[in-house]
mmCIF file of C-alpha atoms in Angstrom:
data_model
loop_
_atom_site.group_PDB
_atom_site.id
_atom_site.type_symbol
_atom_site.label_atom_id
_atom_site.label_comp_id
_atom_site.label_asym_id
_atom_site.label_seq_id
_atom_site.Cartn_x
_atom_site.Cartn_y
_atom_site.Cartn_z
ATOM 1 C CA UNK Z 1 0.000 0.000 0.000
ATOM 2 C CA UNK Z 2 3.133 2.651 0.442
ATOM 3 C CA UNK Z 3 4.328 2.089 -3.080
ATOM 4 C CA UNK Z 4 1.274 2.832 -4.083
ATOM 5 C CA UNK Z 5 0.860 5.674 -2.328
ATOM 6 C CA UNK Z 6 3.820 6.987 -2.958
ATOM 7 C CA UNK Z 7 3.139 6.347 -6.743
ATOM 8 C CA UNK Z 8 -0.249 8.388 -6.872
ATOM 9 C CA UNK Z 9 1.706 11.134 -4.560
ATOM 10 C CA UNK Z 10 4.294 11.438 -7.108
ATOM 11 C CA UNK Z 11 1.986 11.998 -10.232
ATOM 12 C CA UNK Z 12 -0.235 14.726 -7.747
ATOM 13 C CA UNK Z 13 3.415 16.486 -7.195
ATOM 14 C CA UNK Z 14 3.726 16.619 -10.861
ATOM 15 C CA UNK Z 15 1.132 17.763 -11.933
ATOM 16 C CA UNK Z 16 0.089 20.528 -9.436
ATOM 17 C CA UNK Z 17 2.347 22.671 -10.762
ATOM 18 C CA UNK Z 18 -0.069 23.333 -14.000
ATOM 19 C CA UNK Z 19 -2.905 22.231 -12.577
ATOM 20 C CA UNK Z 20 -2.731 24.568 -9.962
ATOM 21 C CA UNK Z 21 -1.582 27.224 -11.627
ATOM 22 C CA UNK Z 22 -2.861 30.251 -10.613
ATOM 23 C CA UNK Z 23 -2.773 32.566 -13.265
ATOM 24 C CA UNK Z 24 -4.744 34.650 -16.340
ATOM 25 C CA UNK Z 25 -6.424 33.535 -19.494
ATOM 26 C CA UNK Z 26 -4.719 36.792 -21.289
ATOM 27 C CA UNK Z 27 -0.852 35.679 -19.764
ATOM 28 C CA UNK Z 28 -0.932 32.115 -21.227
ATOM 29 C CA UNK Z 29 -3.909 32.391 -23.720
ATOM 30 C CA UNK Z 30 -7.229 30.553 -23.871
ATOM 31 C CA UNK Z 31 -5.441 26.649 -25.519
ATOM 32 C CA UNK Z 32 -2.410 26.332 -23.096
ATOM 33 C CA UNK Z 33 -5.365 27.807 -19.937
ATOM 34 C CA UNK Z 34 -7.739 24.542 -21.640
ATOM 35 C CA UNK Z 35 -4.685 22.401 -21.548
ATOM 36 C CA UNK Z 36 -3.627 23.377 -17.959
ATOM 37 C CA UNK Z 37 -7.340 22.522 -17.134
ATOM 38 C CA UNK Z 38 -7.646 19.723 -18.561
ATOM 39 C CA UNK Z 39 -4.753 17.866 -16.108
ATOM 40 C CA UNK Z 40 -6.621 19.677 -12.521
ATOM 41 C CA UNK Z 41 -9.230 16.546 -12.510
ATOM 42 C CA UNK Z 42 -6.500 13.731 -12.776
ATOM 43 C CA UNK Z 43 -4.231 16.003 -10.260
ATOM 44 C CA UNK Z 44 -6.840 15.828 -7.834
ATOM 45 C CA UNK Z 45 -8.085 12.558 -8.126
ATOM 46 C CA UNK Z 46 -4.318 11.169 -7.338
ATOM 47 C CA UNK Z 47 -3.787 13.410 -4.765
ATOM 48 C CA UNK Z 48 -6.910 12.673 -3.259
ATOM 49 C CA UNK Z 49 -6.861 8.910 -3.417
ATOM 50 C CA UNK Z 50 -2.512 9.169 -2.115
ATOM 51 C CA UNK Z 51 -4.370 10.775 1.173
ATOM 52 C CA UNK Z 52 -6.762 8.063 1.453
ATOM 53 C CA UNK Z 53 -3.784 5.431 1.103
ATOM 54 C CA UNK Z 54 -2.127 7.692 3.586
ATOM 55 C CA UNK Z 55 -4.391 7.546 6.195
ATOM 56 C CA UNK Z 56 -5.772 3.675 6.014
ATOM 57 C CA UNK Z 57 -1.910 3.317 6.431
ATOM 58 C CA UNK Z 58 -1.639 4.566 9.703
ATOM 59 C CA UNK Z 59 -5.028 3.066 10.739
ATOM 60 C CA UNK Z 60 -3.533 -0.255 9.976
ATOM 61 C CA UNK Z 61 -0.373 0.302 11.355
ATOM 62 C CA UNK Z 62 -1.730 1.051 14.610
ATOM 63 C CA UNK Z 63 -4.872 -1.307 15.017
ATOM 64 C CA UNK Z 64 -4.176 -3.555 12.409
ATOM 65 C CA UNK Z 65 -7.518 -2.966 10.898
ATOM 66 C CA UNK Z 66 -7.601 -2.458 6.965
ATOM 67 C CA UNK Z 67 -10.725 0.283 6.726
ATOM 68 C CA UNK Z 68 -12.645 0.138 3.628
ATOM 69 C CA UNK Z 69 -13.924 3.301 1.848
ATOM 70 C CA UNK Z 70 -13.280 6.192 0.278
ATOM 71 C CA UNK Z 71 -14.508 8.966 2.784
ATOM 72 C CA UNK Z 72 -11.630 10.691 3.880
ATOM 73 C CA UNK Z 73 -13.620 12.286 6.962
ATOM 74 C CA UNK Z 74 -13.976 8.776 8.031
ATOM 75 C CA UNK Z 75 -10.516 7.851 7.925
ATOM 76 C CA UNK Z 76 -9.428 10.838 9.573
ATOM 77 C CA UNK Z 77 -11.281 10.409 12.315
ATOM 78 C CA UNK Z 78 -10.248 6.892 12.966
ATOM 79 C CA UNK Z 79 -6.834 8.003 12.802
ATOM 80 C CA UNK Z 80 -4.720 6.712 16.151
ATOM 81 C CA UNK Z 81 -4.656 9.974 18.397
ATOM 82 C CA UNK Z 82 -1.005 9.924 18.386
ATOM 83 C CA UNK Z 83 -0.558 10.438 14.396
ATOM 84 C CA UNK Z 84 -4.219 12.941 14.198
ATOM 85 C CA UNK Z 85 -2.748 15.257 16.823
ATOM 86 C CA UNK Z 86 0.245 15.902 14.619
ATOM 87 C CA UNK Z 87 -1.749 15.789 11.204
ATOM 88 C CA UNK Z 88 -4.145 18.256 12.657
ATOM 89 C CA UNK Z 89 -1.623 21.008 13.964
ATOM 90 C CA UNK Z 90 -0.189 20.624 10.649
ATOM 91 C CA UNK Z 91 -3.369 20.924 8.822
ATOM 92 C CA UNK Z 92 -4.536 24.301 11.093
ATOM 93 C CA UNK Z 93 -0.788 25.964 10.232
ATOM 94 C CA UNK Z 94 -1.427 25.065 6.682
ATOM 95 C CA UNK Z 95 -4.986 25.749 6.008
ATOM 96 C CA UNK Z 96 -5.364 29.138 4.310
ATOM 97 C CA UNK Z 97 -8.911 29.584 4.847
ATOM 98 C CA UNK Z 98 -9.321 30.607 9.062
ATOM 99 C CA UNK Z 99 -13.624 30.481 8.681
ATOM 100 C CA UNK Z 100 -13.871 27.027 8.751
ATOM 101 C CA UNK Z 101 -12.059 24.348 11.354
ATOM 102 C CA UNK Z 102 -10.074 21.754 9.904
ATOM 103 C CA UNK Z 103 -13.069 19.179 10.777
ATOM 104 C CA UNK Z 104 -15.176 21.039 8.541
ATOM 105 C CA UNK Z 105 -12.516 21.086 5.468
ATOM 106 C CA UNK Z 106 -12.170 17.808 5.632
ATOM 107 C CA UNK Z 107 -15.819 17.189 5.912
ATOM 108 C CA UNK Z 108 -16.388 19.064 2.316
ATOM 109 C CA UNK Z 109 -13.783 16.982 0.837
ATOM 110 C CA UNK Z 110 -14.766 13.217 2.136
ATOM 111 C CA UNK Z 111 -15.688 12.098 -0.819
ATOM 112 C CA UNK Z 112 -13.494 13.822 -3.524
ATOM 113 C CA UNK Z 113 -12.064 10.959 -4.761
ATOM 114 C CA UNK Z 114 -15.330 9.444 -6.617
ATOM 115 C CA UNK Z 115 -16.786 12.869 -7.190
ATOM 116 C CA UNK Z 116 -14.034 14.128 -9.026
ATOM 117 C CA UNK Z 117 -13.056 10.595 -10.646
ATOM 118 C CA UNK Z 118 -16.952 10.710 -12.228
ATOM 119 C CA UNK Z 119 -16.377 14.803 -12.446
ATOM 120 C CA UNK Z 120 -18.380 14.100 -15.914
ATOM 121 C CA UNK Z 121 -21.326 12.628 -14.272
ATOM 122 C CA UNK Z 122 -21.885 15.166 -11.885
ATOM 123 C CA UNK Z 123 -24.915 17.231 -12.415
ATOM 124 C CA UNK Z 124 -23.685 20.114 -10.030
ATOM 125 C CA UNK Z 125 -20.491 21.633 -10.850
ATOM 126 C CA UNK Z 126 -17.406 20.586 -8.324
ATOM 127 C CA UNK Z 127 -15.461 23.431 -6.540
ATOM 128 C CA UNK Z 128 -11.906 22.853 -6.573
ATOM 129 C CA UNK Z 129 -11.242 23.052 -2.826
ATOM 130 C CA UNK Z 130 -7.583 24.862 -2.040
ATOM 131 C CA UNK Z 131 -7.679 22.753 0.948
ATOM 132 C CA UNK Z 132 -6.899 19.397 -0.850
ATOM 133 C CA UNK Z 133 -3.099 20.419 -1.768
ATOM 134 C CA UNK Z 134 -2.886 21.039 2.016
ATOM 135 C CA UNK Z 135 -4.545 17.893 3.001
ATOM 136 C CA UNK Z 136 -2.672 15.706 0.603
ATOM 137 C CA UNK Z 137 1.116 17.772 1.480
ATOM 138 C CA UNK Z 138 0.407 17.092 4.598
ATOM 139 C CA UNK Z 139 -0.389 13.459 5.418
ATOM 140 C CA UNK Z 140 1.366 12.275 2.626
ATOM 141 C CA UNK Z 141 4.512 13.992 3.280
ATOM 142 C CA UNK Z 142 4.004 12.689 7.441
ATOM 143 C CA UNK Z 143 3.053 9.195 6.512
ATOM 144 C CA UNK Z 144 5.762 8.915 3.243
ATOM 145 C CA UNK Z 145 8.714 10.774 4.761
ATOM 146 C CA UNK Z 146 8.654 11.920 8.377
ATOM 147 C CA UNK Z 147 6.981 9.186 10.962
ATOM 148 C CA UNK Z 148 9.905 6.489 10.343
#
């Protein structure tokens, strides 16, 4: 489950940097904007779906229990106290929206992963979330490269 993790975290990290890009139809024009747009749905499906690996990692780690699902609000509240103590300060420095608590962010994004995947099914539109590149940073960077 790491490798994979680490695979779908790898492919978020590379594309984020043009998915995410924050910038103006007039400074790149209106085909490399479409192209840029075109990669934010795969960049936040893998990101979203590295996170879930994330956490069911340190759920099993800790109680040996393999939790099915895809709701991330689920698996972050399951998380062993010792690991969502840590995640959560991190997530609360990171955050860049101070309205909501990180609960709540977390809450809007629990099931990202199959909205987004089935983004052309959807019969609202999505809202990109800023929240998710802290989210995913975050756990996957704790779970991949800091807890050892």
């Amino acid at each position: 489950m790491i490798d994979e993790c680490l695979g779908f975290y790898r492919v978020f990290e590379c594309l984020k940097p043009i998915a995410f890009l924050k910038t103006d139809i007039q400074e790149i024009g209106i085909e490399q904007y479409r192209k840029n747009d075109q990669l934010f749905c795969p960049c936040v499906v893998c990101g979203v779906f590295a996170a879930e690996l994330a956490l069911k990692i340190l759920i099993f780690e800790e109680n040996t229990i393999f939790l099915k699902g895809r709701d991330i609000q689920k698996l972050y509240a399951n998380l062993p106290n010792s690991h969502k103590q840590i995640i959560h300060d991190r997530l609360e420095k990171g955050k860049r929206l101070d309205d909501l608590s990180v609960d709540d962010e977390i809450d809007k994004l629990k099931n990202h992963f199959v909205e987004w995947r089935y983004s052309y099914e959807s019969r609202r539109g999505l809202q990109a979330d800023i929240f998710i590149e802290t989210l995913v940073e975050t756990v996957c960077n704790y779970v991949l490269n800091e807890r050892r």
